[in-house]
Tab-separated table of C-alpha atoms in Angstrom:
chain	number	residue	atom	x	y	z
A	1	MET	CA	16.613	-35.655	-6.082
A	2	ILE	CA	16.527	-39.428	-5.603
A	3	TYR	CA	14.224	-40.264	-2.709
A	4	ARG	CA	13.451	-43.809	-1.508
A	5	GLU	CA	11.578	-45.245	1.411
A	6	TYR	CA	12.166	-48.725	3.032
A	7	LYS	CA	9.740	-50.613	5.248
A	8	PRO	CA	10.675	-51.653	8.742
A	9	SER	CA	10.518	-55.317	9.767
A	10	PRO	CA	7.239	-56.489	11.433
A	11	GLN	CA	8.953	-56.370	14.895
A	12	LEU	CA	9.686	-52.704	14.540
A	13	ALA	CA	6.723	-51.549	12.453
A	14	VAL	CA	4.827	-50.381	15.501
A	15	TYR	CA	7.528	-47.886	16.182
A	16	VAL	CA	9.044	-46.973	12.841
A	17	GLU	CA	7.071	-45.555	9.897
A	18	CYS	CA	9.941	-46.072	7.407
A	19	TYR	CA	13.603	-45.575	6.684
A	20	TRP	CA	14.298	-43.174	3.929
A	21	SER	CA	17.192	-41.908	1.800
A	22	ALA	CA	17.511	-38.782	-0.230
A	23	LYS	CA	20.322	-37.792	-2.521
A	24	ALA	CA	20.861	-34.853	-4.857
A	25	GLU	CA	23.978	-33.313	-6.493
A	26	GLN	CA	22.143	-29.982	-6.891
A	27	PRO	CA	19.970	-28.072	-4.478
A	28	PRO	CA	16.767	-30.108	-4.565
A	29	PHE	CA	14.408	-27.667	-2.947
A	30	ASN	CA	13.100	-24.151	-3.031
A	31	GLU	CA	15.244	-21.476	-1.465
A	32	GLN	CA	13.187	-22.045	1.710
A	33	GLU	CA	11.106	-25.125	2.590
A	34	SER	CA	8.830	-26.055	5.447
A	35	LEU	CA	8.897	-29.045	7.737
A	36	ILE	CA	5.215	-29.298	8.749
A	37	PRO	CA	4.172	-30.654	12.177
A	38	ASP	CA	3.145	-34.215	11.599
A	39	GLY	CA	3.567	-36.055	14.917
A	40	THR	CA	6.796	-37.838	13.778
A	41	ILE	CA	10.444	-37.576	14.823
A	42	GLU	CA	13.379	-38.107	12.422
A	43	LEU	CA	16.776	-39.402	13.299
A	44	MET	CA	18.788	-38.031	10.384
A	45	PHE	CA	22.242	-39.287	9.364
A	46	ASN	CA	23.712	-36.607	7.132
A	47	PHE	CA	26.507	-37.695	4.784
A	48	GLY	CA	26.212	-34.597	2.591
A	49	ASP	CA	26.561	-30.936	3.035
A	50	HIS	CA	25.210	-28.972	5.999
A	51	TYR	CA	21.913	-27.094	5.772
A	52	SER	CA	20.374	-24.307	7.754
A	53	GLN	CA	17.247	-23.642	9.837
A	54	VAL	CA	15.749	-20.297	8.981
A	55	ILE	CA	14.485	-18.265	11.974
A	56	ASP	CA	13.221	-14.726	11.394
A	57	ASP	CA	15.033	-14.497	8.135
A	58	ARG	CA	18.344	-15.568	9.786
A	59	GLU	CA	20.033	-18.928	9.032
A	60	LYS	CA	21.327	-21.248	11.758
A	61	LEU	CA	23.624	-23.952	10.509
A	62	ILE	CA	22.595	-27.583	11.213
A	63	LYS	CA	25.813	-29.652	11.326
A	64	GLY	CA	26.140	-33.337	10.863
A	65	SER	CA	23.829	-35.912	11.941
A	66	HIS	CA	20.888	-34.896	14.119
A	67	VAL	CA	17.359	-35.471	15.405
A	68	ILE	CA	14.473	-33.320	14.152
A	69	GLY	CA	12.310	-33.088	17.238
A	70	ILE	CA	8.604	-33.316	17.463
A	71	ARG	CA	7.147	-30.189	15.793
A	72	LYS	CA	4.205	-28.110	17.176
A	73	GLN	CA	4.505	-25.706	14.303
A	74	SER	CA	6.369	-25.640	11.045
A	75	LEU	CA	10.223	-25.363	10.975
A	76	PHE	CA	11.830	-23.648	8.018
A	77	ILE	CA	15.047	-24.790	6.341
A	78	SER	CA	17.338	-23.717	3.543
A	79	GLN	CA	19.484	-26.187	1.671
A	80	THR	CA	21.559	-24.847	-1.171
A	81	SER	CA	24.168	-27.549	-1.680
A	82	LYS	CA	24.466	-31.322	-2.045
A	83	GLN	CA	22.215	-33.648	-0.139
A	84	ASN	CA	22.853	-37.204	1.132
A	85	PHE	CA	20.610	-38.330	3.924
A	86	PHE	CA	19.692	-41.682	5.474
A	87	SER	CA	16.983	-41.337	8.105
A	88	ILE	CA	14.629	-43.137	10.447
A	89	ARG	CA	11.065	-41.673	10.544
A	90	PHE	CA	9.514	-42.760	13.889
A	91	LYS	CA	5.760	-43.041	14.205
A	92	PRO	CA	4.126	-40.856	16.763
A	93	GLY	CA	5.509	-42.133	20.122
A	94	GLY	CA	7.867	-44.555	18.431
A	95	PHE	CA	11.123	-42.805	19.402
A	96	PHE	CA	10.574	-43.061	23.109
A	97	PRO	CA	10.834	-46.949	23.634
A	98	PHE	CA	14.441	-46.911	22.229
A	99	PHE	CA	15.937	-43.870	23.868
A	100	LYS	CA	13.754	-43.220	26.972
A	101	ILE	CA	14.111	-39.473	26.692
A	102	PRO	CA	10.949	-37.500	27.333
A	103	VAL	CA	10.078	-36.246	23.828
A	104	TYR	CA	8.805	-32.882	24.867
A	105	LYS	CA	12.316	-32.004	25.931
A	106	PHE	CA	13.537	-31.747	22.289
A	107	ALA	CA	10.594	-30.188	20.523
A	108	ASN	CA	10.542	-27.595	17.731
A	109	GLY	CA	14.226	-27.877	16.761
A	110	PHE	CA	17.246	-29.681	15.443
A	111	TYR	CA	19.553	-31.518	17.921
A	112	GLN	CA	22.894	-32.947	17.123
A	113	ILE	CA	23.327	-36.574	18.120
A	114	SER	CA	26.147	-35.560	20.415
A	115	GLU	CA	23.679	-33.461	22.462
A	116	LEU	CA	21.251	-36.290	23.135
A	117	PHE	CA	23.230	-39.583	23.036
A	118	ASN	CA	26.534	-41.190	23.965
A	119	ARG	CA	29.101	-42.688	21.533
A	120	GLU	CA	26.869	-45.564	20.424
A	121	LEU	CA	25.276	-43.270	17.789
A	122	ASN	CA	28.665	-42.133	16.620
A	123	THR	CA	29.594	-45.838	16.017
A	124	LEU	CA	26.225	-46.340	14.197
A	125	GLU	CA	26.800	-43.316	12.068
A	126	TYR	CA	30.224	-44.598	10.988
A	127	GLN	CA	28.750	-48.091	10.102
A	128	LEU	CA	25.978	-46.530	8.043
A	129	TYR	CA	28.473	-44.322	6.203
A	130	GLU	CA	30.676	-47.352	5.367
A	131	ALA	CA	27.658	-49.594	4.280
A	132	ALA	CA	27.742	-50.678	0.705
A	133	ASN	CA	24.154	-49.599	-0.046
A	134	ASN	CA	20.951	-48.560	1.581
A	135	ARG	CA	19.619	-52.094	2.027
A	136	LYS	CA	22.637	-52.850	4.169
A	137	ARG	CA	21.928	-49.592	6.073
A	138	VAL	CA	18.488	-50.803	6.833
A	139	GLU	CA	19.869	-54.105	8.137
A	140	ILE	CA	22.354	-52.209	10.450
A	141	ILE	CA	19.660	-49.820	11.710
A	142	GLU	CA	17.258	-52.688	12.355
A	143	GLN	CA	19.853	-54.663	14.395
A	144	PHE	CA	20.700	-51.515	16.331
A	145	LEU	CA	17.051	-50.814	17.229
A	146	LEU	CA	16.278	-54.413	18.098
A	147	ASN	CA	19.182	-54.599	20.435
A	148	LYS	CA	17.919	-51.398	22.229
A	149	LEU	CA	14.331	-52.647	22.510
A	150	SER	CA	14.580	-54.755	25.665
A	151	GLN	CA	10.931	-54.525	26.353
A	152	GLN	CA	8.006	-52.220	25.420
A	153	PRO	CA	7.690	-49.476	28.088
A	154	GLU	CA	4.371	-49.555	29.894
A	155	ASP	CA	3.724	-45.846	29.263
A	156	PHE	CA	4.184	-46.380	25.414
A	157	ALA	CA	1.444	-49.035	25.257
A	158	PHE	CA	-0.937	-46.908	27.500
A	159	VAL	CA	-0.386	-43.783	25.306
A	160	GLN	CA	-0.748	-45.712	22.061
A	161	THR	CA	-4.167	-47.046	23.253
A	162	CYS	CA	-5.311	-43.639	24.373
A	163	ALA	CA	-4.000	-41.891	21.293
A	164	LYS	CA	-5.794	-44.285	18.945
A	165	ARG	CA	-9.091	-43.604	20.692
A	166	LEU	CA	-8.655	-39.843	20.556
A	167	VAL	CA	-7.721	-39.605	16.869
A	168	THR	CA	-10.431	-42.100	15.623
A	169	ASP	CA	-13.300	-41.018	17.882
A	170	SER	CA	-14.096	-37.359	18.052
A	171	SER	CA	-16.505	-37.838	20.982
A	172	CYS	CA	-13.754	-39.293	23.152
A	173	THR	CA	-12.253	-36.959	25.741
A	174	VAL	CA	-9.356	-37.207	28.150
A	175	GLU	CA	-11.874	-37.267	30.888
A	176	HIS	CA	-13.451	-40.446	29.344
A	177	LEU	CA	-9.969	-42.080	29.185
A	178	ALA	CA	-9.210	-41.069	32.786
A	179	ASP	CA	-12.396	-42.781	33.912
A	180	GLN	CA	-11.738	-45.838	31.812
A	181	PHE	CA	-8.157	-46.320	33.049
A	182	SER	CA	-8.721	-45.059	36.693
A	183	SER	CA	-6.308	-42.200	36.038
A	184	ASN	CA	-6.558	-38.413	35.840
A	185	TYR	CA	-6.149	-35.691	33.227
A	186	LYS	CA	-2.755	-34.475	34.440
A	187	THR	CA	-1.253	-38.006	34.486
A	188	ILE	CA	-2.471	-38.762	31.002
A	189	GLU	CA	-1.247	-35.403	29.668
A	190	ARG	CA	2.221	-35.975	31.230
A	191	LYS	CA	2.499	-39.415	29.723
A	192	PHE	CA	1.536	-37.994	26.272
A	193	LEU	CA	4.243	-35.312	26.582
A	194	ASP	CA	6.878	-37.917	27.604
A	195	VAL	CA	6.020	-40.458	24.837
A	196	ILE	CA	4.678	-38.429	21.919
A	197	GLY	CA	5.738	-34.899	22.847
A	198	LEU	CA	2.322	-33.400	22.349
A	199	THR	CA	-0.709	-33.085	24.667
A	200	PRO	CA	-3.810	-34.980	23.669
A	201	SER	CA	-5.491	-31.875	22.376
A	202	LYS	CA	-2.378	-30.813	20.347
A	203	LEU	CA	-2.181	-34.284	18.828
A	204	ARG	CA	-5.715	-33.911	17.541
A	205	THR	CA	-4.867	-30.444	16.205
A	206	VAL	CA	-1.816	-31.816	14.342
A	207	LYS	CA	-3.721	-34.682	12.860
A	208	ARG	CA	-6.458	-32.367	11.686
A	209	PHE	CA	-3.867	-30.051	10.112
A	210	ASN	CA	-2.317	-33.030	8.302
A	211	GLN	CA	-5.733	-34.030	6.942
A	212	ALA	CA	-6.151	-30.528	5.570
A	213	VAL	CA	-2.727	-30.546	3.910
A	214	HIS	CA	-3.423	-33.902	2.310
A	215	ALA	CA	-6.802	-32.692	1.129
A	216	MET	CA	-5.264	-29.412	-0.255
A	217	TYR	CA	-2.711	-31.371	-2.287
A	218	SER	CA	-5.165	-34.010	-3.475
A	219	GLY	CA	-7.022	-31.725	-5.747
A	220	ASN	CA	-10.338	-33.449	-4.808
A	221	TYR	CA	-11.939	-30.391	-3.292
A	222	ASN	CA	-13.441	-27.312	-4.903
A	223	SER	CA	-13.062	-24.837	-2.080
A	224	LEU	CA	-11.363	-24.161	1.252
A	225	ALA	CA	-14.769	-24.505	2.967
A	226	GLU	CA	-15.042	-28.067	1.603
A	227	ILE	CA	-11.559	-28.865	2.837
A	228	ALA	CA	-12.360	-27.318	6.247
A	229	TYR	CA	-15.399	-29.487	6.820
A	230	ALA	CA	-13.779	-32.680	5.456
A	231	SER	CA	-10.825	-32.185	7.833
A	232	GLY	CA	-12.979	-31.660	10.941
A	233	TYR	CA	-12.812	-27.860	11.373
A	234	TYR	CA	-15.904	-26.012	12.558
A	235	ASP	CA	-15.929	-23.702	9.520
A	236	GLN	CA	-13.575	-21.998	7.130
A	237	SER	CA	-12.529	-19.124	9.388
A	238	HIS	CA	-11.587	-21.784	12.055
A	239	PHE	CA	-9.657	-23.705	9.541
A	240	ILE	CA	-7.731	-20.645	8.356
A	241	ARG	CA	-6.966	-19.462	11.789
A	242	GLN	CA	-5.702	-22.867	13.082
A	243	PHE	CA	-3.767	-23.606	9.862
A	244	LYS	CA	-1.902	-20.353	10.023
A	245	LYS	CA	-0.839	-21.068	13.628
A	246	LEU	CA	0.951	-24.320	12.544
A	247	ALA	CA	2.097	-23.463	9.089
A	248	SER	CA	2.874	-19.688	9.473
A	249	ALA	CA	0.842	-19.221	6.308
A	250	THR	CA	-2.753	-19.235	5.353
A	251	PRO	CA	-3.957	-22.269	3.326
A	252	ARG	CA	-3.805	-20.259	0.049
A	253	GLN	CA	-0.295	-18.958	0.771
A	254	PHE	CA	0.747	-22.540	1.642
A	255	LEU	CA	-0.464	-23.960	-1.576
A	256	GLU	CA	1.104	-21.159	-3.603
A	257	GLN	CA	4.454	-21.976	-2.084
A	258	GLN	CA	4.361	-25.496	-3.750
A	259	LEU	CA	6.825	-26.914	-1.223
A	260	THR	CA	8.953	-29.715	-2.510
A	261	ILE	CA	9.157	-31.587	0.780
A	262	VAL	CA	5.363	-31.633	1.195
A	263	LYS	CA	4.986	-33.007	-2.290
A	264	VAL	CA	7.576	-35.743	-1.558
A	265	ILE	CA	5.956	-36.864	1.687
A	266	GLN	CA	2.429	-36.972	0.330
A	267	PRO	CA	2.318	-40.829	-0.143
A	268	ALA	CA	3.646	-41.289	3.447
A	269	LEU	CA	1.191	-38.751	4.818
A	270	ALA	CA	-1.763	-40.392	3.022
A	271	LYS	CA	-0.833	-43.744	4.428
A	272	ARG	CA	-0.383	-42.357	7.906
A	273	LEU	CA	-3.833	-40.804	7.870
A	274	SER	CA	-5.504	-43.878	6.419
A	275	ASN	CA	-3.943	-46.065	9.161
A	276	SER	CA	-5.525	-44.330	12.148
A	277	TYR	CA	-2.461	-41.995	12.305
A	278	ASN	CA	-0.187	-45.013	12.736
A	279	PHE	CA	-1.390	-46.024	16.199
A	280	SER	CA	-1.557	-49.886	16.340
């Protein structure tokens, strides 16, 4: 598999983590792979073969170009044929300013662009398909996004500020933020669900889970207990219990699976975690 990432322009870097492409003539993954919850949303333009979501050992075909919604737990896929993707990976909250759709409405699933958008994305899809190379595709995508970004929504800026506090300061609570911004818990939670698709507490849970995944794959720790404490869990049993809720596997089982997608996204995940989870 040939996988490449492309940086967004400075004007879009607050919203977009990267653009990426993946191409493979042969099945590039294990028979079943996991898309872990990481706070991001992907707008996927699929120019290759279809693939499937696996639910309770049954496969549901994912046709054409689509959005992979915000994930509160792992989604499982199977791809046994050719792959040719070009995708936008939005930072947490970065999808909302362009499309103004409450993000919680398309969580934990795959949604065809025809289900969410009008014909403008069909036109964009055609332009990307006809583009000479991926650099040209980046130019087309950037122009499309800049045209849609008339102004930064007030709720986006508010949620970004609150989210950065929550993920960098473990002592900060939603009650503290409510007092600081003369708001209340329900209002802040609603804005988080609209913009990011996760409640404040779930956002912290997902970030901690990603820290653990990165630590597990880094090889820098000698035991699960060390990983648990380094990632902010109370103890090893808390770590295992919470990890299984999100990954549908214990940490040991997860490592044994040696998931190709998790390996591929490790550099992006490391950068995300080192940059305060991408909240600017």
